[in-house]
Short mmCIF file of C-alpha atoms in Angstrom, two decimals:
data_model
loop_
_atom_site.label_atom_id
_atom_site.label_comp_id
_atom_site.label_asym_id
_atom_site.label_seq_id
_atom_site.Cartn_x
_atom_site.Cartn_y
_atom_site.Cartn_z
CA MET A 1 90.01 91.00 76.61
CA ARG A 2 92.16 92.87 79.37
CA VAL A 3 90.88 96.24 80.55
CA GLN A 4 92.20 99.15 82.64
CA VAL A 5 89.88 100.72 85.12
CA HIS A 6 90.42 104.59 85.85
CA LEU A 7 88.79 106.20 88.80
CA ARG A 8 87.81 109.87 89.69
CA ALA A 9 85.18 111.72 91.60
CA GLU A 10 83.70 115.01 92.05
CA LYS A 11 82.08 116.94 94.97
CA LEU A 12 82.14 113.90 97.39
CA GLY A 13 80.40 114.22 100.75
CA ASN A 14 82.83 115.60 103.43
CA VAL A 15 82.98 112.96 106.35
CA SER A 16 86.03 114.20 108.16
CA ARG A 17 85.76 114.66 111.62
CA GLY A 18 87.30 118.22 111.50
CA ARG A 19 85.12 119.50 108.58
CA TRP A 20 83.75 122.12 110.84
CA ARG A 21 87.24 123.96 110.95
CA GLY A 22 87.64 123.40 107.23
CA LYS A 23 89.14 119.98 107.09
CA LYS A 24 88.38 117.82 104.18
CA SER A 25 88.36 114.10 103.81
CA ASN A 26 91.25 111.96 102.61
CA PRO A 27 89.46 109.47 99.98
CA TYR A 28 90.69 106.45 98.41
CA ALA A 29 88.83 103.68 96.52
CA LYS A 30 88.70 99.95 96.97
CA VAL A 31 87.67 97.68 94.16
CA VAL A 32 86.69 94.12 94.13
CA LEU A 33 85.31 91.79 91.33
CA THR A 34 82.16 90.25 92.34
CA SER A 35 79.90 87.48 91.12
CA GLU A 36 76.29 88.00 89.78
CA SER A 37 75.35 86.70 93.21
CA THR A 38 77.08 89.06 95.84
CA THR A 39 76.03 86.34 98.43
CA VAL A 40 78.99 84.01 97.35
CA ALA A 41 81.92 85.25 99.38
CA SER A 42 84.29 82.76 97.84
CA SER A 43 83.71 84.53 94.24
CA VAL A 44 84.75 88.00 95.55
CA VAL A 45 88.14 89.00 94.28
CA ASP A 46 90.03 91.95 95.84
CA LEU A 47 91.61 94.03 92.94
CA GLY A 48 93.23 96.40 95.50
CA CYS A 49 92.76 100.19 96.53
CA THR A 50 93.97 103.37 95.16
CA GLU A 51 96.42 105.69 96.91
CA ILE A 52 95.05 108.30 99.62
CA ILE A 53 94.65 111.80 98.45
CA THR A 54 94.64 114.07 101.37
CA ASN A 55 92.06 116.92 101.82
CA GLU A 56 90.39 116.51 98.75
CA LEU A 57 86.64 115.99 97.45
CA SER A 58 87.21 115.88 93.98
CA PRO A 59 90.01 113.21 93.71
CA ARG A 60 91.93 112.05 90.46
CA TRP A 61 93.56 108.68 91.39
CA MET A 62 96.45 107.63 89.60
CA THR A 63 96.15 103.94 90.46
CA ILE A 64 95.11 101.92 87.54
CA PHE A 65 93.25 98.48 87.99
CA THR A 66 93.98 95.78 85.25
CA LEU A 67 91.50 92.79 84.88
CA GLU A 68 90.39 90.38 82.30
CA HIS A 69 86.82 90.95 80.77
CA ASP A 70 84.89 87.98 79.24
CA GLU A 71 83.41 89.62 76.22
CA SER A 72 80.98 86.63 75.85
CA LYS A 73 79.87 87.33 79.19
CA ASP A 74 78.86 90.80 79.49
CA TRP A 75 78.42 91.46 83.13
CA THR A 76 81.86 91.28 84.81
CA PRO A 77 80.65 93.21 87.94
CA LEU A 78 82.78 95.38 90.03
CA ARG A 79 82.18 96.82 93.43
CA ILE A 80 83.72 100.49 94.23
CA THR A 81 83.71 101.58 97.71
CA ILE A 82 85.01 105.05 98.80
CA HIS A 83 86.46 105.32 102.14
CA ASP A 84 87.93 108.39 104.12
CA GLY A 85 91.71 107.33 104.67
CA ILE A 86 93.04 107.15 108.09
CA ALA A 87 95.01 110.40 107.75
CA GLU A 88 96.95 110.08 111.09
CA ASN A 89 98.36 106.77 110.13
CA ALA A 90 99.20 108.08 106.52
CA PHE A 91 101.13 111.28 107.96
CA HIS A 92 103.06 109.21 110.34
CA ARG A 93 104.32 106.92 107.70
CA ALA A 94 105.12 109.92 105.67
CA LYS A 95 107.06 111.55 108.47
CA GLU A 96 109.05 108.03 108.71
CA ASN A 97 109.96 108.47 105.18
CA ILE A 98 111.33 111.89 105.57
CA SER A 99 113.60 110.65 108.48
CA ARG A 100 114.90 107.59 106.60
CA ASN A 101 115.32 108.94 103.12
CA GLY A 102 115.25 112.81 103.24
CA SER A 103 112.21 113.22 101.12
CA GLN A 104 109.20 115.27 101.51
CA PRO A 105 105.80 114.07 101.94
CA ASN A 106 103.34 114.24 99.02
CA THR A 107 99.69 115.08 98.58
CA VAL A 108 99.15 111.51 97.36
CA LEU A 109 100.06 109.15 100.47
CA PRO A 110 100.48 105.39 100.42
CA LEU A 111 97.72 103.10 101.81
CA PRO A 112 98.22 102.30 105.34
CA SER A 113 98.78 98.53 105.69
CA ARG A 114 95.79 96.28 106.09
CA SER A 115 94.77 96.49 109.58
CA GLY A 116 90.87 96.28 109.46
CA ARG A 117 90.75 100.19 109.70
CA GLU A 118 89.36 101.09 106.44
CA GLY A 119 87.84 104.74 107.69
CA THR A 120 84.30 106.07 107.18
CA LYS A 121 82.74 104.96 104.14
CA MET A 122 82.13 107.80 101.67
CA GLY A 123 79.94 105.87 99.14
CA GLU A 124 79.70 102.49 97.34
CA VAL A 125 78.56 101.77 93.75
CA ASP A 126 78.21 98.43 91.46
CA VAL A 127 79.30 98.84 87.88
CA LYS A 128 79.49 96.30 84.99
CA VAL A 129 82.64 96.47 82.74
CA GLY A 130 80.63 95.77 79.65
CA GLY A 131 78.08 98.58 80.19
CA SER A 132 80.73 101.11 80.61
CA LEU A 133 82.67 100.06 77.62
CA ARG A 134 79.45 100.70 75.55
CA MET A 135 79.04 104.23 76.88
CA ASP A 136 79.91 107.24 74.94
CA GLY A 137 83.64 108.01 76.03
CA GLN A 138 83.63 104.49 77.84
CA GLU A 139 82.78 106.17 81.01
CA THR A 140 79.84 105.60 83.61
CA LYS A 141 79.08 108.39 86.03
CA LEU A 142 77.47 106.98 89.19
CA ALA A 143 75.84 109.14 92.01
CA LEU A 144 76.73 108.18 95.66
CA ASN A 145 74.36 108.05 98.66
CA GLU A 146 76.71 109.90 100.83
CA GLY A 147 77.17 112.61 98.23
CA GLY A 148 79.09 113.38 95.07
CA SER A 149 79.72 111.40 91.85
CA LEU A 150 82.15 108.51 90.90
CA PHE A 151 83.32 108.40 87.34
CA VAL A 152 84.46 104.93 86.24
CA HIS A 153 86.37 104.97 82.70
CA ILE A 154 87.14 101.66 81.24
CA THR A 155 89.56 100.98 78.21
CA LYS A 156 91.06 98.20 76.31
CA SER A 157 94.30 97.52 78.05
CA GLN A 158 96.77 96.55 75.13
CA GLN A 159 96.21 98.71 72.17
CA GLY A 160 99.79 98.24 70.65
CA SER A 161 102.71 95.89 70.73
CA ASP A 162 105.16 97.82 72.88
CA THR A 163 106.12 96.05 76.24
CA GLY A 164 108.54 96.69 79.19
CA MET A 165 109.03 99.50 81.76
CA PHE A 166 109.31 103.16 81.10
CA THR A 167 111.93 104.68 83.42
CA CYS A 168 112.16 108.47 83.72
CA HIS A 169 113.85 111.16 85.77
CA ILE A 170 112.84 114.72 85.67
CA ARG A 171 113.92 117.99 87.42
CA GLY A 172 112.48 121.68 87.30
CA LEU A 173 114.50 124.79 86.69
CA ASP A 174 113.26 128.47 87.03
CA ILE A 175 109.96 127.35 88.06
CA LYS A 176 107.75 130.72 88.40
CA ASN A 177 107.30 131.54 92.27
CA ILE A 178 103.61 132.50 92.76
CA GLU A 179 103.96 132.04 96.50
CA SER A 180 104.30 135.12 98.41
CA GLY A 181 104.63 133.79 101.85
CA LEU A 182 105.32 135.80 104.92
CA LEU A 183 107.09 139.09 103.93
CA GLY A 184 107.37 137.81 100.62
CA LEU A 185 109.79 135.27 101.29
CA GLY A 186 107.71 132.13 100.64
CA ALA A 187 108.39 129.87 97.59
CA ILE A 188 106.36 127.16 95.96
CA ASP A 189 106.08 123.37 96.74
CA PRO A 190 106.14 122.03 93.07
CA TYR A 191 105.25 118.59 91.84
CA PHE A 192 104.37 117.19 88.60
CA GLU A 193 101.72 114.95 87.04
CA LEU A 194 102.27 112.68 83.90
CA SER A 195 99.04 111.93 82.34
CA LYS A 196 97.85 109.97 79.13
CA LYS A 197 95.28 110.99 76.76
CA PHE A 198 92.05 109.06 75.81
CA VAL A 199 90.25 109.66 72.77
CA ASP A 200 86.73 108.42 71.46
CA PRO A 201 86.71 109.71 68.09
CA ASP A 202 83.35 108.47 67.14
CA HIS A 203 81.77 110.64 69.83
CA GLY A 204 84.39 113.52 69.89
CA ILE A 205 85.19 112.92 73.42
CA SER A 206 88.91 113.21 75.01
CA ARG A 207 90.18 113.20 78.37
CA TRP A 208 93.55 112.94 80.42
CA HIS A 209 94.09 110.33 82.99
CA VAL A 210 96.95 110.61 85.57
CA VAL A 211 99.33 107.93 85.50
CA TYR A 212 102.12 109.10 87.69
CA ARG A 213 102.24 112.00 90.38
CA SER A 214 105.61 112.87 91.89
CA GLU A 215 106.52 113.81 95.30
CA HIS A 216 106.21 117.64 96.32
CA ILE A 217 109.35 119.77 97.09
CA LEU A 218 109.18 122.19 99.87
CA ASN A 219 110.04 125.93 98.86
CA SER A 220 111.80 125.31 95.77
CA ILE A 221 111.79 126.93 92.23
CA ASN A 222 114.54 124.35 90.94
CA PRO A 223 113.03 121.09 92.33
CA TYR A 224 114.95 117.77 91.91
CA TRP A 225 112.20 114.88 91.84
CA ASN A 226 112.94 111.27 92.40
CA PRO A 227 113.25 109.02 89.20
CA PHE A 228 110.32 106.66 88.45
CA GLU A 229 109.21 103.83 86.40
CA ILE A 230 105.85 102.76 85.05
CA ASP A 231 104.87 99.83 83.10
CA VAL A 232 104.46 100.61 79.32
CA ASP A 233 100.87 99.04 79.27
CA ARG A 234 99.69 101.55 82.06
CA LEU A 235 101.52 104.44 80.48
CA CYS A 236 100.56 104.37 76.96
CA ASN A 237 98.52 101.16 76.48
CA GLY A 238 101.27 99.37 74.74
CA ASP A 239 101.43 102.13 71.93
CA CYS A 240 104.20 104.29 72.64
CA PRO A 241 104.59 106.15 69.30
CA GLY A 242 100.79 107.06 69.17
CA LYS A 243 99.84 107.71 72.71
CA GLU A 244 99.87 111.70 73.55
CA LEU A 245 101.24 112.43 77.10
CA LYS A 246 101.27 115.58 79.21
CA ILE A 247 103.40 116.78 82.10
CA ALA A 248 101.64 119.32 84.35
CA VAL A 249 103.32 121.34 87.26
CA TRP A 250 101.45 122.13 90.26
CA ASP A 251 102.00 123.91 93.52
CA HIS A 252 101.10 121.75 96.53
CA GLN A 253 98.90 123.50 99.36
CA ASN A 254 98.61 122.40 102.74
CA TRP A 255 94.99 123.98 102.96
CA GLY A 256 92.90 124.70 99.97
CA GLU A 257 93.24 123.30 96.58
CA ASP A 258 96.55 122.79 94.84
CA ARG A 259 97.33 125.36 92.09
CA TRP A 260 98.15 124.52 88.46
CA LEU A 261 101.06 126.36 87.05
CA ALA A 262 101.70 125.09 83.61
CA GLU A 263 101.93 122.15 81.45
CA VAL A 264 103.52 120.62 78.31
CA GLU A 265 102.28 117.92 75.93
CA VAL A 266 104.75 115.30 74.84
CA SER A 267 105.37 111.78 73.91
CA VAL A 268 107.69 108.95 74.83
CA ALA A 269 109.91 109.63 71.81
CA GLU A 270 109.89 113.48 72.70
CA LEU A 271 111.06 112.57 76.31
CA GLN A 272 113.81 110.45 74.87
CA LYS A 273 114.89 113.08 72.55
CA SER A 274 114.87 115.60 75.18
CA VAL A 275 117.33 113.87 77.70
CA THR A 276 119.94 116.41 78.66
CA LYS A 277 123.51 116.25 77.28
CA GLY A 278 124.85 119.03 79.47
CA GLY A 279 124.24 117.84 82.97
CA ASN A 280 121.12 118.39 85.24
CA ALA A 281 121.27 122.23 85.10
CA SER A 282 121.39 122.51 81.48
CA ARG A 283 118.75 124.52 79.66
CA ASP A 284 119.71 123.62 76.01
CA ASN A 285 117.49 120.95 75.58
CA ALA A 286 114.86 121.28 78.35
CA LEU A 287 111.12 121.12 77.86
CA ARG A 288 109.24 124.55 78.34
CA VAL A 289 105.97 124.48 80.55
CA GLU A 290 103.55 127.32 79.62
CA ASP A 291 100.51 128.55 81.21
CA GLU A 292 97.05 129.14 79.63
CA ASN A 293 98.19 132.30 78.06
CA GLY A 294 101.25 130.77 76.41
CA GLU A 295 103.69 132.37 79.14
CA VAL A 296 106.69 130.16 79.96
CA MET A 297 106.41 129.33 83.57
CA GLY A 298 109.61 127.13 83.92
CA LEU A 299 111.93 124.44 82.54
CA LEU A 300 111.85 120.75 82.66
CA VAL A 301 115.21 118.93 82.33
CA VAL A 302 114.93 115.15 81.35
CA LEU A 303 117.73 113.63 83.11
CA LYS A 304 116.70 110.11 81.82
CA ALA A 305 113.96 108.51 79.66
CA GLY A 306 113.67 105.18 78.18
CA VAL A 307 112.05 101.98 77.71
CA ILE A 308 113.50 98.69 79.25
CA ALA A 309 112.29 95.48 77.70
#
């Protein structure tokens, strides 16, 4: 059985060198598939790393790990290690991207190239796939010696017959400006997250998993984000008609926590139906994002949405 592994953490121990002046760590997770005997080096398979999330102690990583789980062998052990990312390298790479592409850096940065410098360890745990699948909500909470908890959520990967790549392009219009700034001249730095919903009806548990996070755009209430694509298996577990999705708009903060602005629940079909017919500034078919009180905080114009087989 093919499974997906989603990771998030809460209240990680802050190991940043600049923590005395308010700086937080930049955590990322490394995942390896081990054998029952971890002394057998040849049996360790590196599944890869998540993205780095800067200045954050409760990260929600969007990277999804997929692997084969033999149901007849219940163990399928994973070792997950949290590191403090090498921020100076990551920020340098982001600045290079700006100079080459004219894009803005994101709160989520690409992992620096493998150079043997993994950063300070923030915690390490071992977890078995079979054990997590049997938990209520299919999620295991693990305490970290260095502080905080890691949540490992494992689900069956393919739950429908849909395949291919989902391609999408979204822009924002009239996003409410909650940034006062110097002399009231500031503007928000918006980005959006696309999440899919997991539901465990037997235990009444549901949760959202981020599957894509855009770049943030500096000082803009009409952001024009980059187009993106994501495998249908990762987006909706191969069940495009049945999977609930959500788009949430956030305001990026260089210091402190990012601010949630508003959201809208959608589906792949609704995104396709909402593709604009009047240009990238048309409000006629735009999605409305609302806050917790139902106030419209802006519009999302869908420029493109479709599945390529």
